[in-house]
Coordinates of N, CA and C in Angstrom, one line a residue:
M1 N 96.2 85.4 140.4 CA 95.6 86.0 141.6 C 96.4 87.1 141.4
R2 N 98.0 87.6 141.7 CA 98.0 88.9 141.0 C 98.3 89.3 140.1
L3 N 98.1 88.9 139.2 CA 97.5 89.2 138.2 C 96.7 90.4 137.5
C4 N 95.9 89.2 138.4 CA 94.0 89.8 138.5 C 94.1 90.8 139.1
A5 N 94.5 90.7 140.0 CA 94.8 91.9 141.0 C 94.9 93.3 140.3
W6 N 96.1 93.3 139.8 CA 96.9 94.4 139.2 C 95.6 95.2 137.7
Y7 N 95.2 94.0 137.2 CA 94.4 94.4 135.8 C 93.3 94.6 136.6
L8 N 92.7 94.6 137.7 CA 91.4 95.5 138.3 C 91.8 96.5 138.7
Y9 N 92.8 96.9 139.4 CA 93.3 97.4 140.2 C 94.1 98.5 139.5
G10 N 95.1 98.5 139.1 CA 96.1 99.0 138.2 C 95.9 99.4 136.7
E11 N 95.6 98.3 136.0 CA 95.4 98.8 134.8 C 94.6 100.1 134.4
K12 N 94.6 101.1 133.6 CA 93.5 102.1 133.5 C 93.2 102.5 132.3
H13 N 92.4 102.9 131.8 CA 91.7 103.4 130.5 C 91.0 105.5 130.6
R14 N 92.4 105.7 130.7 CA 91.7 107.3 130.7 C 91.5 107.9 132.4
G15 N 92.3 106.6 133.5 CA 92.6 107.3 134.9 C 91.7 106.4 135.3
Y16 N 90.7 105.2 134.8 CA 89.5 105.1 135.2 C 89.8 103.5 134.7
A17 N 89.5 102.7 135.7 CA 89.6 101.5 135.4 C 88.9 100.8 134.3
L18 N 90.1 100.0 133.9 CA 89.8 99.2 132.4 C 88.9 98.3 132.5
N19 N 88.7 97.5 133.4 CA 87.6 96.4 133.2 C 86.5 97.2 133.5
P20 N 85.3 96.8 132.6 CA 83.9 97.6 132.6 C 83.5 97.4 133.5
V21 N 83.3 96.1 134.3 CA 82.4 95.6 135.4 C 83.2 96.2 136.4
A22 N 84.1 96.9 137.2 CA 85.0 97.4 137.6 C 84.9 98.6 138.3
N23 N 84.5 99.6 136.6 CA 84.4 100.4 136.8 C 83.0 101.0 137.1
F24 N 82.1 100.0 136.6 CA 80.6 100.3 137.2 C 80.4 100.7 138.4
H25 N 81.1 99.0 139.3 CA 81.0 98.7 140.8 C 81.4 100.1 141.5
L26 N 82.8 100.8 141.1 CA 83.4 101.5 141.7 C 83.1 103.1 141.5
Q27 N 82.2 103.1 140.5 CA 81.4 104.6 139.5 C 80.9 104.6 140.8
N28 N 79.8 103.6 141.3 CA 78.8 103.2 142.8 C 79.4 103.5 143.7
G29 N 80.7 103.4 143.5 CA 80.6 103.8 145.4 C 81.4 102.1 146.5
S30 N 81.5 101.2 145.2 CA 81.8 99.8 145.9 C 83.7 100.0 146.1
V31 N 83.6 98.8 146.9 CA 85.3 98.7 147.4 C 85.3 97.3 146.7
M32 N 86.5 97.4 146.0 CA 86.8 96.2 145.5 C 87.5 95.7 146.7
W33 N 86.9 94.4 147.2 CA 87.0 93.5 148.5 C 87.8 92.1 148.1
R34 N 87.1 91.5 147.4 CA 88.3 90.0 147.7 C 88.0 89.6 146.1
I35 N 89.1 88.9 145.8 CA 89.4 88.3 144.4 C 89.5 86.6 145.1
N36 N 88.7 85.8 144.2 CA 88.0 84.6 144.7 C 88.8 83.9 143.7
W37 N 89.6 82.6 143.7 CA 91.2 81.6 142.9 C 89.2 80.3 143.0
M38 N 89.1 80.5 141.4 CA 88.6 79.1 141.0 C 86.7 79.4 141.2
A39 N 86.1 80.2 141.3 CA 85.2 80.7 141.9 C 84.2 80.4 140.8
D40 N 84.3 80.7 139.1 CA 83.5 80.7 138.3 C 84.1 79.1 137.4
T41 N 83.8 77.7 137.8 CA 84.7 76.6 136.9 C 83.8 76.6 135.9
S42 N 82.6 77.2 135.6 CA 82.1 77.0 134.3 C 82.9 77.5 133.0
P43 N 82.5 76.3 131.5 CA 83.8 76.4 130.6 C 83.8 78.2 130.1
R44 N 82.9 78.8 130.4 CA 82.3 80.3 130.1 C 84.1 81.0 131.7
G45 N 83.6 80.6 132.4 CA 84.1 81.1 133.4 C 85.8 81.2 133.3
I46 N 86.3 79.6 132.9 CA 87.8 79.2 132.5 C 88.0 80.2 131.6
S47 N 87.4 80.2 130.9 CA 87.4 81.0 129.3 C 87.8 82.5 129.8
A48 N 86.8 83.1 130.5 CA 86.7 84.9 130.4 C 88.1 84.8 131.7
S49 N 87.9 84.3 132.6 CA 88.9 85.1 133.6 C 89.7 83.6 134.3
C50 N 89.6 82.8 133.5 CA 90.7 81.4 134.7 C 90.2 81.3 135.4
G51 N 88.8 81.3 136.0 CA 87.9 81.1 136.9 C 87.9 82.1 138.1
M52 N 88.3 82.9 138.1 CA 89.0 84.0 139.1 C 87.2 84.6 139.1
M53 N 86.6 85.3 140.3 CA 85.6 85.9 140.6 C 86.0 87.3 141.3
V54 N 85.7 88.4 141.1 CA 85.7 89.6 142.2 C 84.6 89.3 142.8
N55 N 85.0 90.0 144.3 CA 83.9 90.6 145.1 C 83.8 92.2 145.2
Y56 N 82.8 92.9 145.0 CA 82.5 94.5 145.6 C 81.9 94.5 146.7
R57 N 82.4 95.0 147.5 CA 81.4 95.1 148.6 C 81.1 97.3 148.7
Y58 N 79.6 96.5 149.3 CA 79.1 98.1 149.4 C 78.9 98.6 150.5
F59 N 79.3 99.8 151.6 CA 79.6 99.8 152.5 C 78.3 101.2 152.6
L60 N 77.3 101.2 153.1 CA 76.5 102.6 152.3 C 77.0 103.8 153.1
E61 N 77.3 104.3 154.0 CA 77.5 104.8 154.5 C 78.9 105.6 154.0
D62 N 79.5 105.0 152.9 CA 80.7 105.3 152.7 C 80.8 105.3 150.9
T63 N 79.6 105.1 150.1 CA 79.5 105.1 148.7 C 79.7 106.0 148.5
A64 N 78.7 107.4 149.0 CA 79.1 108.6 147.9 C 80.2 109.1 148.2
S65 N 81.0 108.8 149.5 CA 82.2 109.5 149.2 C 83.4 108.5 148.5
N66 N 83.1 107.3 148.4 CA 83.9 106.5 147.4 C 83.5 106.7 146.2
S67 N 82.7 106.6 146.0 CA 82.3 107.3 144.5 C 82.9 108.7 144.3
A68 N 82.6 109.5 145.0 CA 82.9 110.8 144.5 C 84.7 110.9 144.2
A69 N 85.4 109.7 145.3 CA 86.7 109.9 144.9 C 87.3 109.0 144.1
Y70 N 86.6 108.1 143.6 CA 87.0 107.7 142.5 C 86.7 108.4 140.8
L71 N 85.6 109.4 140.7 CA 85.2 109.8 140.0 C 85.8 110.8 140.0
G72 N 86.2 111.9 141.0 CA 86.6 113.2 141.0 C 88.4 112.9 140.8
T73 N 89.1 111.9 141.5 CA 90.7 111.9 142.2 C 90.8 110.8 141.4
K74 N 89.7 109.6 141.2 CA 90.4 108.1 140.4 C 90.8 107.6 141.0
Q75 N 90.9 107.6 142.6 CA 91.3 106.6 143.6 C 90.4 105.5 143.8
I76 N 90.8 104.4 143.8 CA 90.0 103.3 143.7 C 90.4 102.3 145.5
K77 N 89.4 102.4 145.8 CA 89.4 101.8 147.4 C 88.9 100.0 147.2
A78 N 90.2 99.5 148.1 CA 90.0 98.5 147.8 C 90.5 98.2 149.3
S79 N 90.1 96.8 149.8 CA 90.7 96.0 150.8 C 92.3 95.6 150.7
E80 N 92.4 95.0 152.0 CA 93.8 95.1 152.1 C 94.4 93.5 151.5
Q81 N 93.4 92.6 151.2 CA 93.9 91.4 150.2 C 93.9 91.8 149.1
V82 N 93.2 92.7 148.3 CA 93.6 93.3 147.2 C 95.2 93.9 146.9
L83 N 94.8 94.9 148.4 CA 96.1 96.1 147.7 C 97.3 95.1 148.3
S84 N 97.7 94.2 148.8 CA 98.4 93.0 149.7 C 98.9 92.3 147.6
L85 N 97.8 91.8 146.9 CA 98.3 91.2 146.1 C 98.7 92.1 144.6
V86 N 98.1 93.2 144.9 CA 98.9 94.5 143.7 C 100.0 94.6 144.5
S87 N 100.3 94.6 145.3 CA 102.0 95.2 145.8 C 102.7 93.7 145.6
Q88 N 102.3 92.7 145.7 CA 102.6 91.4 145.1 C 103.6 91.6 143.9
F89 N 102.4 92.1 143.0 CA 102.7 91.6 141.6 C 103.4 93.3 141.5
Q90 N 103.5 94.2 142.0 CA 104.7 95.2 141.5 C 106.3 94.7 142.0
Q91 N 105.8 94.1 143.1 CA 107.6 93.6 143.6 C 108.2 92.5 142.9
S92 N 107.4 91.7 141.9 CA 107.9 90.6 141.0 C 107.5 90.7 139.5
S93 N 107.0 91.6 139.1 CA 106.7 92.4 137.7 C 108.0 93.2 137.4
K94 N 108.0 92.4 135.7 CA 109.0 93.8 134.7 C 108.5 94.9 133.8
L95 N 106.9 95.1 134.9 CA 106.5 96.2 134.0 C 107.2 97.5 134.1

């Protein structure tokens, strides 16, 4: 879960989220809300993402400012759950 959070939040291509689905939702002003363990136990889900899935949440009053922040400064809005997993990854990682 920590590695997944880092991949979605921290791995970048030209400053934007490396994952194309994350990049799509973040460009549209969402918040990276929650990472779910074993949310997709189908063979494809296990193969593609070890069964993990992420929820993106749209707060309508914040979508324009979130989108502008992401597109302008490449700042990703994320929940405490996601940020906590990113922090745990950074503390234990040798990257």
